CSV table of C-alpha atoms and ligand atoms in Angstrom, one decimal:
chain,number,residue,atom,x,y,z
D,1,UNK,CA,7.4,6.8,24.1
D,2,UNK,CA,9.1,7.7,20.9
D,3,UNK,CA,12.1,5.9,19.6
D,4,UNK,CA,14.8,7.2,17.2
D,5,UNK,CA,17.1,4.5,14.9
D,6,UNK,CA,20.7,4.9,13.2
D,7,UNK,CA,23.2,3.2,11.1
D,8,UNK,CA,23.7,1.8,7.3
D,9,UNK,CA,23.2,-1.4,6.1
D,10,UNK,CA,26.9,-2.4,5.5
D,11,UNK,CA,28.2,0.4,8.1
D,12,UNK,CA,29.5,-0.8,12.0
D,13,UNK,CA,26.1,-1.6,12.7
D,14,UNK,CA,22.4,-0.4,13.5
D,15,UNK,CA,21.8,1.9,16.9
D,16,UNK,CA,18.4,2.6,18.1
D,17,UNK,CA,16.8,4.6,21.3
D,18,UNK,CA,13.9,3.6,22.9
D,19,UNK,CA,12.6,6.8,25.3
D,20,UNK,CA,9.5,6.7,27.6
D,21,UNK,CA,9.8,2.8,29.0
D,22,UNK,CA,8.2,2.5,32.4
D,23,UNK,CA,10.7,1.4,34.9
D,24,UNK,CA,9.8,-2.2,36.4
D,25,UNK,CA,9.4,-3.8,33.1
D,26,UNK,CA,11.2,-7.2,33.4
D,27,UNK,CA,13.7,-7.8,30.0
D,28,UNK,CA,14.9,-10.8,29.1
D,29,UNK,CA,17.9,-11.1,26.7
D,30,UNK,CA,16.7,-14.4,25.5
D,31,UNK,CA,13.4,-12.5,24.1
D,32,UNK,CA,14.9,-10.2,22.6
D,33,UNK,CA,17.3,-12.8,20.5
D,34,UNK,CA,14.2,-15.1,19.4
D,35,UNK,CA,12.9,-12.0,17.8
D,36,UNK,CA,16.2,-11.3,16.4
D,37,UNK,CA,16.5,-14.9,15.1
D,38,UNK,CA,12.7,-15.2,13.7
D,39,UNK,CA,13.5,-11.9,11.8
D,40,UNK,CA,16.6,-14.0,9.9
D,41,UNK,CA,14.3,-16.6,9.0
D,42,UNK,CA,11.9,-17.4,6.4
D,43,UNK,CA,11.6,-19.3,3.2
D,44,UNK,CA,13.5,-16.8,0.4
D,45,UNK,CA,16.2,-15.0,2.8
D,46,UNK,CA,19.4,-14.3,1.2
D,47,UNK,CA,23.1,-14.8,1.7
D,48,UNK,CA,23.2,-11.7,4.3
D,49,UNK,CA,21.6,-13.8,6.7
D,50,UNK,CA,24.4,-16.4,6.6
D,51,UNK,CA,27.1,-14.0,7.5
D,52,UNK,CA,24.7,-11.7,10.5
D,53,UNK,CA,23.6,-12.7,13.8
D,54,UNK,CA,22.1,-9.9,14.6
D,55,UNK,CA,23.0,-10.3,18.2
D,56,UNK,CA,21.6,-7.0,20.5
D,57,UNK,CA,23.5,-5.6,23.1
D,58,UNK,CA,21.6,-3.2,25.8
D,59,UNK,CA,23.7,-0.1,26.7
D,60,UNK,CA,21.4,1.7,28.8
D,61,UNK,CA,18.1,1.6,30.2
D,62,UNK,CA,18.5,-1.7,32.0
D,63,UNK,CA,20.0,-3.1,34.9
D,64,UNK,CA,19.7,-7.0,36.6
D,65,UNK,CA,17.0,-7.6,33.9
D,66,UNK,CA,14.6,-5.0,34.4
D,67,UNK,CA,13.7,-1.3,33.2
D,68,UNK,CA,15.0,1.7,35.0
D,69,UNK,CA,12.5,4.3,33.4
D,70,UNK,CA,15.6,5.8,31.1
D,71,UNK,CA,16.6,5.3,27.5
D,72,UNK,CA,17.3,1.9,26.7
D,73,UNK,CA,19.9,2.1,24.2
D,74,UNK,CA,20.4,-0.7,21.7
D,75,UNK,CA,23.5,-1.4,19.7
D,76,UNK,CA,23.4,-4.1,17.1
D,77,UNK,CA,27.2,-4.7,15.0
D,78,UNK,CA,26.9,-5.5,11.7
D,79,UNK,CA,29.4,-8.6,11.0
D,80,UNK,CA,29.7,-7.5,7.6
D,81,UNK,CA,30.5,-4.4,8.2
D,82,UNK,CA,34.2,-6.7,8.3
D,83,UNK,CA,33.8,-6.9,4.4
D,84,UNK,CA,32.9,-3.2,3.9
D,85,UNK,CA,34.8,-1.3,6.1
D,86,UNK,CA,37.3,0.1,3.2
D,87,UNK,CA,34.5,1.5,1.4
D,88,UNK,CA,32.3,2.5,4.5
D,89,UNK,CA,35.0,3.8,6.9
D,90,UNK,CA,33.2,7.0,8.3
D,91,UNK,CA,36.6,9.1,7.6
D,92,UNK,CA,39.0,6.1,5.2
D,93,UNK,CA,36.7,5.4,2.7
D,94,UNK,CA,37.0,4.3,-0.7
D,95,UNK,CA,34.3,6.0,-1.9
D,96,UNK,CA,34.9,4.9,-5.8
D,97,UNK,CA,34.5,1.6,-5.0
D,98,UNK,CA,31.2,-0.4,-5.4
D,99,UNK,CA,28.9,2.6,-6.5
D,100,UNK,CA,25.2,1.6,-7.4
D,101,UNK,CA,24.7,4.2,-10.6
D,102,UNK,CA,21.8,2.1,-12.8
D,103,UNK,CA,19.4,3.1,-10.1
D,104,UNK,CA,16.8,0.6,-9.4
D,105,UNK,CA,13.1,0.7,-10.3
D,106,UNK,CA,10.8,0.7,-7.1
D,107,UNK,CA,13.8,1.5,-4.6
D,108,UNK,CA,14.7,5.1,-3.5
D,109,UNK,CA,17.7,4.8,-5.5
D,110,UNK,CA,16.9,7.9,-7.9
D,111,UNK,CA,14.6,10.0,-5.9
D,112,UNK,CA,17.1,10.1,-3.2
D,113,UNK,CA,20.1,10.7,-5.5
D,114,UNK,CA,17.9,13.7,-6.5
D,115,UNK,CA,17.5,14.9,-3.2
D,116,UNK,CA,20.6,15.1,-1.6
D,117,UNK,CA,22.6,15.6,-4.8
D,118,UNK,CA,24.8,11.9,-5.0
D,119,UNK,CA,25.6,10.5,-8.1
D,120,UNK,CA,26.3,7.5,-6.3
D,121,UNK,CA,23.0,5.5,-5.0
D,122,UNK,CA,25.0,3.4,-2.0
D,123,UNK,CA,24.9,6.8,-0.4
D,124,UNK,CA,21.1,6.3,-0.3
D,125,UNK,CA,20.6,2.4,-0.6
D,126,UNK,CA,23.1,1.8,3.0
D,127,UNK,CA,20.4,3.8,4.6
D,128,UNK,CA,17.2,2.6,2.4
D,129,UNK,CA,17.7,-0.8,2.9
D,130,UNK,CA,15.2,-3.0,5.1
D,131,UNK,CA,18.5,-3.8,7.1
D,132,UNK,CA,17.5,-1.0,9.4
D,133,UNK,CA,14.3,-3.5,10.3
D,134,UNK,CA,16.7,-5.3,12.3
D,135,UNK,CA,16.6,-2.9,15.1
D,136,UNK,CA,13.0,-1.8,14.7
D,137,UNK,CA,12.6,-5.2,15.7
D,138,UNK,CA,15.4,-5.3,18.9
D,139,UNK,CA,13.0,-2.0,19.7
D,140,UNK,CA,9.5,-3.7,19.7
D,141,UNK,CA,11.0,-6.9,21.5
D,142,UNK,CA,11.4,-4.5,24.6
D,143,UNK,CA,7.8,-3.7,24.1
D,144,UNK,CA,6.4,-6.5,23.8
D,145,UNK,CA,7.9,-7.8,27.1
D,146,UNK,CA,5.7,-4.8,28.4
D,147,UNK,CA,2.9,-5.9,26.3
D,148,UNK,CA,3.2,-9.6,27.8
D,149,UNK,CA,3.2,-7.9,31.5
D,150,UNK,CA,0.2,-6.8,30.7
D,151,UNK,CA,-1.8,-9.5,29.1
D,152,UNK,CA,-1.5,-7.9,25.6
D,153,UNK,CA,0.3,-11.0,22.9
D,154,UNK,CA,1.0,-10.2,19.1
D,155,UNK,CA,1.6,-12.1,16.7
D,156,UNK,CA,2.0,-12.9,13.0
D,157,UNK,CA,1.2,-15.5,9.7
D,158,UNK,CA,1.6,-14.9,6.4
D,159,UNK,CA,-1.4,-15.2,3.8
D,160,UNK,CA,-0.6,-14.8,0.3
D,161,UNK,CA,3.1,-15.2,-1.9
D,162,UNK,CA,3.5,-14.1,-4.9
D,163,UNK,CA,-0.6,-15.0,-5.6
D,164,UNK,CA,-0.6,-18.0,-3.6
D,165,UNK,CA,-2.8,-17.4,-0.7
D,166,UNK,CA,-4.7,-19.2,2.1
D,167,UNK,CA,-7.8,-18.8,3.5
D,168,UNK,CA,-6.4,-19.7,7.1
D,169,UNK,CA,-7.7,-17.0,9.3
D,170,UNK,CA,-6.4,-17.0,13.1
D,171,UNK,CA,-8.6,-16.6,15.8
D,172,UNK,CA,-6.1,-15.8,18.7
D,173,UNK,CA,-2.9,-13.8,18.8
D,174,UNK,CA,-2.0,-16.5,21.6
D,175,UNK,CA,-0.2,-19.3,20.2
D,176,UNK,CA,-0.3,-18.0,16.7
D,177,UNK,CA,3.3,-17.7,16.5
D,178,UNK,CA,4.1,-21.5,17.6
D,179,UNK,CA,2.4,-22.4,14.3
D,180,UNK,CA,3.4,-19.5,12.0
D,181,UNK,CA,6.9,-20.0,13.0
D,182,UNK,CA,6.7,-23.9,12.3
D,183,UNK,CA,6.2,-23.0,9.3
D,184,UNK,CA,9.6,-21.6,6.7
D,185,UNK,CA,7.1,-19.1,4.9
D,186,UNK,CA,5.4,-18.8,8.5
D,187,UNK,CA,2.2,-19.8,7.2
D,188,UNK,CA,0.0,-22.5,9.3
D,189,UNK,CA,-2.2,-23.7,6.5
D,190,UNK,CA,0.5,-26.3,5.5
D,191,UNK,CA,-0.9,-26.9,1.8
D,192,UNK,CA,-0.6,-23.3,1.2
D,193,UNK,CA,3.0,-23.3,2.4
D,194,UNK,CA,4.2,-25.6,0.1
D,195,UNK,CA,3.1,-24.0,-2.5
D,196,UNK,CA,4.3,-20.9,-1.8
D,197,UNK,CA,7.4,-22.3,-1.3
D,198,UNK,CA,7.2,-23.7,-4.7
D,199,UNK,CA,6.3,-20.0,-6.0
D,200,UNK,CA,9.4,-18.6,-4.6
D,201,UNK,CA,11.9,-21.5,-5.8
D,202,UNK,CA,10.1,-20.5,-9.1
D,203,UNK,CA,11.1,-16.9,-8.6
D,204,UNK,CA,14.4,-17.5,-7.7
D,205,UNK,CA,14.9,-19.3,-10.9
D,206,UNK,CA,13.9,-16.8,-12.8
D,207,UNK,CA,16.5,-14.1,-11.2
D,208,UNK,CA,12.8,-12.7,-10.3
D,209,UNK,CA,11.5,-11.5,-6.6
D,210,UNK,CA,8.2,-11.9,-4.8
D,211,UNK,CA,6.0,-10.0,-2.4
D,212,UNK,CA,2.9,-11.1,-0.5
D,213,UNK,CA,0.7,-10.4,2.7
D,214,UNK,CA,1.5,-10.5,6.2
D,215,UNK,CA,-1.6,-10.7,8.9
D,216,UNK,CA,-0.7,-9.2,12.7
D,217,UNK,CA,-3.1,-9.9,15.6
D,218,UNK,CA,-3.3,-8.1,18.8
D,219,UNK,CA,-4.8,-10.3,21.7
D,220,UNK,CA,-5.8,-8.5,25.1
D,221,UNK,CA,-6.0,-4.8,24.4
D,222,UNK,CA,-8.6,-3.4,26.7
D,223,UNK,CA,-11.4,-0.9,25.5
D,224,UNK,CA,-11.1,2.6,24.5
D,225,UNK,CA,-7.4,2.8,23.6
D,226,UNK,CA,-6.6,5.7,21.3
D,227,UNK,CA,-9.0,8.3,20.8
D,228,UNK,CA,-11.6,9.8,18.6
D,229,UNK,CA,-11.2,13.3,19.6
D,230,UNK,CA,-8.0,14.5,17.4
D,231,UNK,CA,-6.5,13.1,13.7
D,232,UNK,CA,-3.0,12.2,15.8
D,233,UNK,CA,-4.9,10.1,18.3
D,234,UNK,CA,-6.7,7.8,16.5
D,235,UNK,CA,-4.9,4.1,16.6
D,236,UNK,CA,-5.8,3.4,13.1
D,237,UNK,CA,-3.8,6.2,12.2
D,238,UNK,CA,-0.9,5.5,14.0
D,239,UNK,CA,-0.7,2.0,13.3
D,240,UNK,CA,-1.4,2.2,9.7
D,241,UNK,CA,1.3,5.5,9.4
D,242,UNK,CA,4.1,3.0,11.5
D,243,UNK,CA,3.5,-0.1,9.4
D,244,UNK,CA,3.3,2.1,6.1
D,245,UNK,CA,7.2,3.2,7.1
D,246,UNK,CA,8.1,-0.4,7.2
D,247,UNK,CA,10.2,-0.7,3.6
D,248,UNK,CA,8.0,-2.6,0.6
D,249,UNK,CA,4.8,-2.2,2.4
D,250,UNK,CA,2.1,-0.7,-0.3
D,251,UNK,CA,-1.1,-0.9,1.5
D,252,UNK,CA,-2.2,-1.7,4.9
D,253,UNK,CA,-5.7,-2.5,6.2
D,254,UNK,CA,-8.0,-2.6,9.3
D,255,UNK,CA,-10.1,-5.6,9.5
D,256,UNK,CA,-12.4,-6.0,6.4
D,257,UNK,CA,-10.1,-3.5,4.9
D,258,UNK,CA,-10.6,-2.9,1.1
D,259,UNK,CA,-13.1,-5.7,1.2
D,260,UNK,CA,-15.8,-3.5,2.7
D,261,UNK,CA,-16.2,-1.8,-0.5
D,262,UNK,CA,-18.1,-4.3,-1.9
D,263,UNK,CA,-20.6,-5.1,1.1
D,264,UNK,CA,-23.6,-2.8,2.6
D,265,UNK,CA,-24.0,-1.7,5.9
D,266,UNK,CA,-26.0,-4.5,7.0
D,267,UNK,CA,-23.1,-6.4,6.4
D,268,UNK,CA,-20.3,-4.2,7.3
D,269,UNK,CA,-20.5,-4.1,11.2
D,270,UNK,CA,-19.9,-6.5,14.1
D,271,UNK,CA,-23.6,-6.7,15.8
D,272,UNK,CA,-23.6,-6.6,19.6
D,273,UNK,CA,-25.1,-8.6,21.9
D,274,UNK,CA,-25.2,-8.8,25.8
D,275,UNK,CA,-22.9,-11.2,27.0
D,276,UNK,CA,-23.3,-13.3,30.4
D,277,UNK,CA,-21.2,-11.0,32.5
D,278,UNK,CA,-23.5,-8.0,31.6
D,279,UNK,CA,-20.7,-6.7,29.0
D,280,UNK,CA,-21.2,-6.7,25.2
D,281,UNK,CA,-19.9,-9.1,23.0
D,282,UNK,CA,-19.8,-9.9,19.0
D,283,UNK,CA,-20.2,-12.6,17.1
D,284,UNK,CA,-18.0,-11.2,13.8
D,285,UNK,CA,-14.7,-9.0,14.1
D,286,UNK,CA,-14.9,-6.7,10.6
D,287,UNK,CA,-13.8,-3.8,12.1
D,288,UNK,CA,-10.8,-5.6,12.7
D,289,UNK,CA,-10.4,-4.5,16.7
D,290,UNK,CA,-11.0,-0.2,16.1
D,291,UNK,CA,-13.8,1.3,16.0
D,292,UNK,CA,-13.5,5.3,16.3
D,293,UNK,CA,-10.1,5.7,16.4
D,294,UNK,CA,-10.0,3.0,19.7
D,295,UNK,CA,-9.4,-0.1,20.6
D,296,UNK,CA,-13.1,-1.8,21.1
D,297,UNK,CA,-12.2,-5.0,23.2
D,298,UNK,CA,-12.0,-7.2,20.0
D,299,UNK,CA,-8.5,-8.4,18.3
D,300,UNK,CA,-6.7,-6.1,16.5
D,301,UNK,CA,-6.3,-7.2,12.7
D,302,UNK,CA,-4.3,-5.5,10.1
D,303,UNK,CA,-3.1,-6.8,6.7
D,304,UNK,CA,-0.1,-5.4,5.2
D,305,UNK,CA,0.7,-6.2,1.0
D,306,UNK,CA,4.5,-6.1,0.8
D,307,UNK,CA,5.4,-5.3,-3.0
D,308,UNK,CA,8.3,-7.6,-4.4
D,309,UNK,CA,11.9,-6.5,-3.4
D,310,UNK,CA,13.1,-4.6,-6.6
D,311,UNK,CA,16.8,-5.5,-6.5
D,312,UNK,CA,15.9,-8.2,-9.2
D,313,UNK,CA,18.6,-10.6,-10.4
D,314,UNK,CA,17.0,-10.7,-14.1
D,315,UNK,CA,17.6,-6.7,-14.0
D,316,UNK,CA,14.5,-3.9,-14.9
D,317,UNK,CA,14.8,-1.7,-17.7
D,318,UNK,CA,16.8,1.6,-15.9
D,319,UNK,CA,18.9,4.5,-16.4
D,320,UNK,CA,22.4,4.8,-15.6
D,321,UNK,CA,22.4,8.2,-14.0
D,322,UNK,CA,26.0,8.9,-14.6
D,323,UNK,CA,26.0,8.1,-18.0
D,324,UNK,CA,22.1,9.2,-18.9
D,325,UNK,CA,22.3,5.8,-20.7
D,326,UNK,CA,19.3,3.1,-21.2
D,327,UNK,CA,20.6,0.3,-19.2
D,328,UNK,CA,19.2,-2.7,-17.3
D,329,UNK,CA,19.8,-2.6,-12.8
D,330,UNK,CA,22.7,-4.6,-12.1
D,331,UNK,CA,22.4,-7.5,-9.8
D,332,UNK,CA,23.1,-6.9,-5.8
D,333,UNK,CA,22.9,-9.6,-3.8
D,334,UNK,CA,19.1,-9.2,-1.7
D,335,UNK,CA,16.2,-11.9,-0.9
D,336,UNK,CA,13.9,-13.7,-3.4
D,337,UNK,CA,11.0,-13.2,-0.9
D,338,UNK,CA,11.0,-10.9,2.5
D,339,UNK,CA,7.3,-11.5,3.3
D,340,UNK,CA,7.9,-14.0,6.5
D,341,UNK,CA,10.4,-11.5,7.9
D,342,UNK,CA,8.2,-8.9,7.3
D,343,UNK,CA,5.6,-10.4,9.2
D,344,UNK,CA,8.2,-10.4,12.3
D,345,UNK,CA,9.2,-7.2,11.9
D,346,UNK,CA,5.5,-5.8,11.1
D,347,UNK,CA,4.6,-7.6,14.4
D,348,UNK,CA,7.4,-5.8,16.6
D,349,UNK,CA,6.2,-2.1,15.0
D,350,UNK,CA,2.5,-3.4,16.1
D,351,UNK,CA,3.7,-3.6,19.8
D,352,UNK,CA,5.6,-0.1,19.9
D,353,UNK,CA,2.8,1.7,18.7
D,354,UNK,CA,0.4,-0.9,21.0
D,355,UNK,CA,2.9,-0.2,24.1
D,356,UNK,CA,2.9,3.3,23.5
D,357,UNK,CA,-1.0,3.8,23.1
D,358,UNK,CA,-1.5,1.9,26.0
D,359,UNK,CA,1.1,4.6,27.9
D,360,UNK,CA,-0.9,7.7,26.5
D,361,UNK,CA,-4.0,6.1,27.7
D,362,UNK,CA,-3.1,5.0,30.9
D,363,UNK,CA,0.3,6.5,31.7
D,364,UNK,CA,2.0,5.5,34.7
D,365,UNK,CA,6.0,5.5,35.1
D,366,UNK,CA,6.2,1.7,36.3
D,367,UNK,CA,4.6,-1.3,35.0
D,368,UNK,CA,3.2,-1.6,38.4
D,369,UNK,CA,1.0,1.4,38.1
D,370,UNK,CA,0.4,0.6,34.2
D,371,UNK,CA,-0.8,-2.7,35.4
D,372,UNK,CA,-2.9,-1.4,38.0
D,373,UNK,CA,-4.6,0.8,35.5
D,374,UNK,CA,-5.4,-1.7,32.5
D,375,UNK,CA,-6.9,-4.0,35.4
D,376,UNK,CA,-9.4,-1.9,36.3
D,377,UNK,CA,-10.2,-1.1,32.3
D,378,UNK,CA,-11.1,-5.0,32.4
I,1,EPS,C1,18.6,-7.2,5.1
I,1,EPS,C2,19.9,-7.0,4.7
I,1,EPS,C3,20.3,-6.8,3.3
I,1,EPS,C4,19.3,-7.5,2.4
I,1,EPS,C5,17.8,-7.1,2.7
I,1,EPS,C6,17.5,-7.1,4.1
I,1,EPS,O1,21.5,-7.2,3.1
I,1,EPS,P1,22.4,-7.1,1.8
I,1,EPS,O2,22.0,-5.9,1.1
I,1,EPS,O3,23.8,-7.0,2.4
I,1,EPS,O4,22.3,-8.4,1.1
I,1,EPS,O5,19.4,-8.9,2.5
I,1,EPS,O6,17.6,-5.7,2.2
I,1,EPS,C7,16.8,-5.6,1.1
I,1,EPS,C8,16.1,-6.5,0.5
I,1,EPS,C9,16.8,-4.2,0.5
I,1,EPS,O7,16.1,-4.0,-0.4
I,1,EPS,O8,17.5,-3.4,1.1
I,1,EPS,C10,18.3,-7.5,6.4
I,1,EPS,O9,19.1,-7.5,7.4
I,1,EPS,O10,17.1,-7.8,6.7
């Protein structure tokens, strides 16, 4: 599969194509709106999320509810765009108006200024901004309807705010989202919540922003999906390049992750042991699901650290690049915290790159075949 997206933050709205679906592939609107709507939620959103309702409409690809094998084409209008359309009219355009020239620290204000020669950083930030996540996650909803066909569940929780963490560690992908979501900074160690929640009420008072972890689980992939044979084939590459691309994420890791650095071999692997069916089993999971570049029956685990958002009400020292002048980054409206959103969208990138492994590895051009083939992997 492969998937190409479109559109600015305060444009007409985000566009994405999905390519290399399997026809058959039932699709449910409903789905695809609950990920839409968990997306907009979490404990530190800001006053964009009042205004959008990010509601996805299918132009291609599906007819009567299911897959037809072409490109499902997704269109998602941005209701702001109402507000913006003087000054991001694609040919009537006030183009003086609301310009972003104190370019902010940790965003690709400057660099991308640089790049493509603007003196004006909206013409990066309308692109830059984690807006475009909103279609990322219309994509992954469509594949994780062909995850679900197939057995495969992800899901998300959040584990640390700001330095408020929990030691809550899921066992399951299945049901993890009932008690992440139940949750406003989708965590399901309740204590930890609260205090988090405190951290970012703290933050917000301080014009300040915060940034956290998010933990995705896969449940259900069978064995020996990816590959060890090439770089580009390895799942741990893939994965951690996809969720890299997801905006604010500094560092992503597999299982034990950077923890393993600190442990010796004898304590860095998940022992096997015959199981009662004559298979293998574990009794730990530190490899976090891959081994070799495949899936090796176990969940998949990955941590993502999201760094705080850097549009910070309090300002960060800058430079106005028009001017050349020391200056402080001038307030834009944004979120205190995006880390239970991130975990949603994190969670939708997981499943493209989960659906479209499980397609290299056991192709097929309906979910009938697809099926047919992970059964007999089981
Ligand atoms: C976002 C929309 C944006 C921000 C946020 C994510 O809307 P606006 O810029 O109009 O307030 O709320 O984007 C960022 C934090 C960022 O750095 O770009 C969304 O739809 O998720």
């Amino acid at each position: 599969m492969q998937y190409l997206t479109a559109g600015e933050s305060h444009g007409r709205g985000l566009v994405g194509i999905l390519e290399g679906m399997p026809a058959g592939v039932p699709i449910d609107a409903d789905y695809t709106a609950r990920e839409m709507a968990r997306r907009m939620s979490g404990y530190g959103r800001g006053g964009r999320m009042k205004i959008e309702t990010d509601a996805v409409e299918f132009w291609s690809g599906v007819r009567g509810g299911v897959t037809l094998g072409s490109p499902i084409a997704l269109v998602i209008p941005n209701r702001d765009y109402a507000n913006w359309q003087q000054i991001m009219g694609a040919f009537e355009a006030d183009t003086q108006a609301r310009t972003l020239t104190a370019v902010r620290p940790g965003h690709a204000d400057h660099a991308g200024c640089v790049k493509y020669g603007f003196s004006d950083a909206r013409n990066v930030l309308e692109r830059a901004s984690a807006r475009q996540t909103a279609v990322r996650v219309a994509i992954g909803s469509v594949c994780k309807q062909l995850l679900e066909a197939v057995g495969v569940t992800v899901a998300s929780y959040v584990t640390e705010i700001a330095g408020i963490s929990t030691d809550y560690r899921a066992d399951s992908a299945v049901g993890l989202n009932a008690l992440s979501d139940a949750s406003p900074v989708r965590c399901p160690d309740l204590a930890a919540a609260k205090a988090m929640m405190q951290k970012i009420d703290d933050c917000k008072a301080a014009g300040d922003t915060a940034g956290g972890c998010v933990r995705v689980m896969a449940s259900g992939m069978p064995i020996g999906v990816g590959s060890h044979v090439e770089y580009y084939r390895k799942l741990d590459y893939v994965l951690s390049g996809h969720l890299m691309s997801l905006q604010a994420v500094k560092a992503v890791e597999i299982g034990m992750g950077a923890r393993l650095s600190s442990v010796t071999g004898l304590h860095a692997h998940d022992c096997m042991y015959p199981d009662d069916k004559g298979g293998i089993m574990r009794k730990t999971n530190r490899a976090g699901g891959i081994e070799g570049g495949m899936t090796n029956g176990e969940n998949i685990v990955l941590s993502c650290t999201v760094k705080p958002i850097p549009t910070v009400m309090a300002g960060l020292e800058t430079v106005d690049i028009r001017s050349g002048a020391a200056t402080r980054s001038a307030p834009e409206r944004s979120d205190v915290c995006a880390v239970p959103a991130a975990g949603v969208v994190a969670e939708n990138i997981v499943a493209y790159v989960l659906a479209d492994a499980l397609l290299k590895t056991f192709g097929g051009d309906t979910l009938q075949e697809l099926r047919e083939r992970v059964g007999k992997r089981r």
